[in-house]
Coordinates of C-alpha atoms in Angstrom, one line a residue:
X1 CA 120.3 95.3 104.4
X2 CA 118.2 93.4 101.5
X3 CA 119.6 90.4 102.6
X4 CA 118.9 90.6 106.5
X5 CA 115.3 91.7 105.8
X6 CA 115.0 88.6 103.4
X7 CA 116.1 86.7 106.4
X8 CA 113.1 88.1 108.3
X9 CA 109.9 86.8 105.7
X10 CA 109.6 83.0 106.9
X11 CA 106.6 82.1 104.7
X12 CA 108.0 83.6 101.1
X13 CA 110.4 80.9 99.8
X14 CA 110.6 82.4 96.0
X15 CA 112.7 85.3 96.2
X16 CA 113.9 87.8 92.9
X17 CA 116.4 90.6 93.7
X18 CA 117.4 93.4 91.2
X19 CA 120.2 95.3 90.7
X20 CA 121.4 97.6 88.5
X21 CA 125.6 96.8 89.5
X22 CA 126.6 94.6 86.8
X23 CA 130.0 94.4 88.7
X24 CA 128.6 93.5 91.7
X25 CA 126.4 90.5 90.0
X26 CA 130.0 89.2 88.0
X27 CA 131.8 89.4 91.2
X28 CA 129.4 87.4 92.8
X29 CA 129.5 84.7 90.1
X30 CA 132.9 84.2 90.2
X31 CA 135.4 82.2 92.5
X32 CA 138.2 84.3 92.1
X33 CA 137.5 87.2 94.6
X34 CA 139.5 87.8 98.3
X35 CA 136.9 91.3 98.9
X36 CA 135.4 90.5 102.0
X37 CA 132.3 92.4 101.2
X38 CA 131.3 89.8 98.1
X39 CA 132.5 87.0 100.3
X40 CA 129.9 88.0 103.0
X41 CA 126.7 88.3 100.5
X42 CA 128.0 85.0 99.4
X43 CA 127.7 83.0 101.9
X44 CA 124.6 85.5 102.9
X45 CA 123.0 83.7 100.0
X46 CA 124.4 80.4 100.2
X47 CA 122.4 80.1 103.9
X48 CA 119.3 81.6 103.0
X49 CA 119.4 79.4 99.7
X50 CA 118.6 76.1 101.9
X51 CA 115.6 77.4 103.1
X52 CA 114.7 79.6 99.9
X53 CA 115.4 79.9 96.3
X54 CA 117.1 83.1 95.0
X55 CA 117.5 84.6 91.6
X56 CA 119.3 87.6 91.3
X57 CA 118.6 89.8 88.3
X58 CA 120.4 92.7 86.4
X59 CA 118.9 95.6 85.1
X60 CA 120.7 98.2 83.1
X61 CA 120.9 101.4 85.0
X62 CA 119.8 105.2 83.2
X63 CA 116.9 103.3 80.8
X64 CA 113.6 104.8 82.2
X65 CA 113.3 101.7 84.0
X66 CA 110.3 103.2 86.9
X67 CA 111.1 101.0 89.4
X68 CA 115.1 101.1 88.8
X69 CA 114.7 104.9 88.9
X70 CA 112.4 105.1 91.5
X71 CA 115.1 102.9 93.7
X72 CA 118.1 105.3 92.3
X73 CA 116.4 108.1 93.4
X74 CA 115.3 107.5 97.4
X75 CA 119.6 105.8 97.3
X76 CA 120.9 109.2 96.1
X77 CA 118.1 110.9 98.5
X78 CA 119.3 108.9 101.6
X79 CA 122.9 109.9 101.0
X80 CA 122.1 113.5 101.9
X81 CA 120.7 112.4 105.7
X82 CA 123.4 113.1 108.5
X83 CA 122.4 109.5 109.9
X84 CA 122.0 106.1 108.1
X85 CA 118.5 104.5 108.6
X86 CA 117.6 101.3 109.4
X87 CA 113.9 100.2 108.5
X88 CA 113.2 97.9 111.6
X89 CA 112.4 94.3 110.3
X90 CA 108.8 93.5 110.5
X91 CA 107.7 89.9 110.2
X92 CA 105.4 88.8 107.7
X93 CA 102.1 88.8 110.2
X94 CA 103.0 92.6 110.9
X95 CA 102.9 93.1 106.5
X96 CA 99.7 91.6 106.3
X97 CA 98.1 93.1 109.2
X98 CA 99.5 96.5 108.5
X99 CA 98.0 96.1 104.5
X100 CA 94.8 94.8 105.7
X101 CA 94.7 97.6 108.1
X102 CA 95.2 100.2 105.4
X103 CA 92.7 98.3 102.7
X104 CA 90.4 98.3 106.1
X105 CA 90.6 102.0 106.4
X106 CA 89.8 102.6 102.4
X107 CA 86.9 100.4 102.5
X108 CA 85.6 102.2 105.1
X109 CA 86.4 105.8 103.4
X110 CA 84.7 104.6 100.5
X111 CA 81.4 103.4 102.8
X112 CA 81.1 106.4 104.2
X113 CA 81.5 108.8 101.6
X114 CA 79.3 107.0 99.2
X115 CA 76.5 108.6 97.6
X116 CA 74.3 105.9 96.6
X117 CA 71.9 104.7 98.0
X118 CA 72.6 100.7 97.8
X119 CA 73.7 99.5 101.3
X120 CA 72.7 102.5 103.3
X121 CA 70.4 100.3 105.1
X122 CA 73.0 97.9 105.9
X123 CA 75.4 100.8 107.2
X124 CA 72.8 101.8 109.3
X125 CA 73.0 98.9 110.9
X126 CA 76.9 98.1 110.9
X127 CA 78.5 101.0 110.6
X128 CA 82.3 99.9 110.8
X129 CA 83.5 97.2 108.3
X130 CA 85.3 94.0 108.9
X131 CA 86.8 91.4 107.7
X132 CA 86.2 89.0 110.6
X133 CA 83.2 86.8 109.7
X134 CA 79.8 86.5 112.0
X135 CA 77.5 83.8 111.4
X136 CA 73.7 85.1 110.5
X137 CA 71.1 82.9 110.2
X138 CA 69.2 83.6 106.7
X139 CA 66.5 85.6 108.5
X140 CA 69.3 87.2 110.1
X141 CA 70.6 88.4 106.4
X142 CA 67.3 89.6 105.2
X143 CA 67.0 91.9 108.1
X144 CA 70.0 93.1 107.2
X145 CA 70.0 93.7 103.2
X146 CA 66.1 94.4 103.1
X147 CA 66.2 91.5 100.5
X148 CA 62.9 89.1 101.7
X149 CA 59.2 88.2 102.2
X150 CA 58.6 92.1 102.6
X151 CA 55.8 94.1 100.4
X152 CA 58.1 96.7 100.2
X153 CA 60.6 94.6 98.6
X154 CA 58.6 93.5 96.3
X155 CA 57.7 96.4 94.9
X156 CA 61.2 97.4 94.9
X157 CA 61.8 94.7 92.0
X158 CA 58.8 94.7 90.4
X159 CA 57.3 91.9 92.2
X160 CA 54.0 93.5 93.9
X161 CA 52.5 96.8 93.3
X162 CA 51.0 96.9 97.0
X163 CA 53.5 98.4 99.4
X164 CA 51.2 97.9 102.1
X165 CA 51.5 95.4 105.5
X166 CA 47.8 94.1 106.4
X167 CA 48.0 96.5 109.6
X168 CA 48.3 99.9 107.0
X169 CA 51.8 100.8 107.2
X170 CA 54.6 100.5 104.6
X171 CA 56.4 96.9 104.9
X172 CA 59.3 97.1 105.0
X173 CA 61.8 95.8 107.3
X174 CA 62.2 98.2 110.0
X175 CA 58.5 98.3 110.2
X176 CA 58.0 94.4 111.1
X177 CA 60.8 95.0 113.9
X178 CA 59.7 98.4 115.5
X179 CA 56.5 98.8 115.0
X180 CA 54.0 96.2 113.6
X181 CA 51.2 94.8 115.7
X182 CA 51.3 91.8 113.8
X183 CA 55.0 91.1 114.7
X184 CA 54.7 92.8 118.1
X185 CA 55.1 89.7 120.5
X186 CA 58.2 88.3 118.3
X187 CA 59.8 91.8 118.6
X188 CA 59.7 92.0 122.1
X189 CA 61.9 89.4 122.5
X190 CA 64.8 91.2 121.2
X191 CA 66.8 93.0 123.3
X192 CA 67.9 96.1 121.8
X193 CA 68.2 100.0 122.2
X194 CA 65.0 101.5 119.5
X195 CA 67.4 105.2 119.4
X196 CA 69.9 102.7 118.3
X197 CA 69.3 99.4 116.2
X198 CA 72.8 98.7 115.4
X199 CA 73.0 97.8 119.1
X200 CA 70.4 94.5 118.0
X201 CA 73.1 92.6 116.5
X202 CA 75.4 93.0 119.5
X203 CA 73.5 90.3 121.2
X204 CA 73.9 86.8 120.6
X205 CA 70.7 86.2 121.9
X206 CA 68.8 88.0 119.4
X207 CA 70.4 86.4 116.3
X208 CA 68.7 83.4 115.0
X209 CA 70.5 80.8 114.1
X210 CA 68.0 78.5 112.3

């Protein structure tokens, strides 16, 4: 079963197998054996071995070796079942998207249930992650982070002590978009939902790309 799912990874060509059956290992590297069972993971081997490289290894059995254990234990586990499963062969593309799907899942576990208040802004904003790329503009990016010609960002790092836009209100980013008459005319040009300002960046038309 090792074997035929070995068959199944195209893109690994380096491949390590353990095994705690010394006998199994000694049969295989001798010449002198009629069973048909080593004569079949021979010549297993000796196909895959044109297209990969493959190193088998022997570890002694009963040493506290984890992974060796771990192995010994779902074996004598599966013994108990009434039917012998077969793990359906996935190719590599379905490994990486399932792990990136699971890595996905914790990053966004670990978004939401933060506590601090770095990025909240930004979450507000994009609320599911990804790890497909969009291309923002720089203005695009300080709308985004809060990180820009804003006095309340400069005050935030010790650059101003006036918090203030010209017009009165705090300036910060959210104010130039929603509700500054200074920036009035430029923010009517966006096409967005005000309940809902995530829904700004669904438009290409309002992201700038220069």
């Amino acid at each position: 079963m090792t074997l035929e799912f070995i068959s199944t990874i195209g893109p690994w060509n380096k491949i390590n197998l353990y095994t705690d059956s010394l006998s199994v290992l000694e049969a295989l590297s001798t010449f002198k054996t009629s069973k048909q069972e080593i004569l079949a993971i021979k010549n297993d081997i000796l196909e895959m071995s044109k297209e990969k490289s493959i190193t088998l290894h022997w570890i002694p059995a009963h040493t506290g070796i984890q992974g060796n254990e771990t192995a010994d234990s779902y074996a004598k586990n599966a013994t108990t079942r009434p039917n012998i499963e077969k793990i359906p062969k996935k190719s590599f593309k379905q490994l990486k998207n399932a792990i990136s799907n699971v890595q996905l899942q914790i990053w966004q576990e670990r978004c939401a249930s933060s506590t601090t208040k770095n990025g909240r802004h930004t979450e507000n904003l994009i609320h599911a992650v990804s790890i497909h790329a969009k291309k923002f503009s720089h203005f695009n990016v300080q709308f985004l982070s809060e990180h820009g010609r804003f006095p309340a960002y400069f005050v935030r790092f010790g650059r101003s002590l006036n918090i203030k836009c010209p017009c009165g209100a705090v300036g910060d980013t959210l104010h130039y978009l929603v509700n500054c008459p200074f920036t009035e005319k430029y923010a009517k040009k966006l096409i967005y939902d005000k309940d809902n300002l995530s829904k700004i960046l669904n438009r290409d038309e309002n992201l700038l790309t220069s």
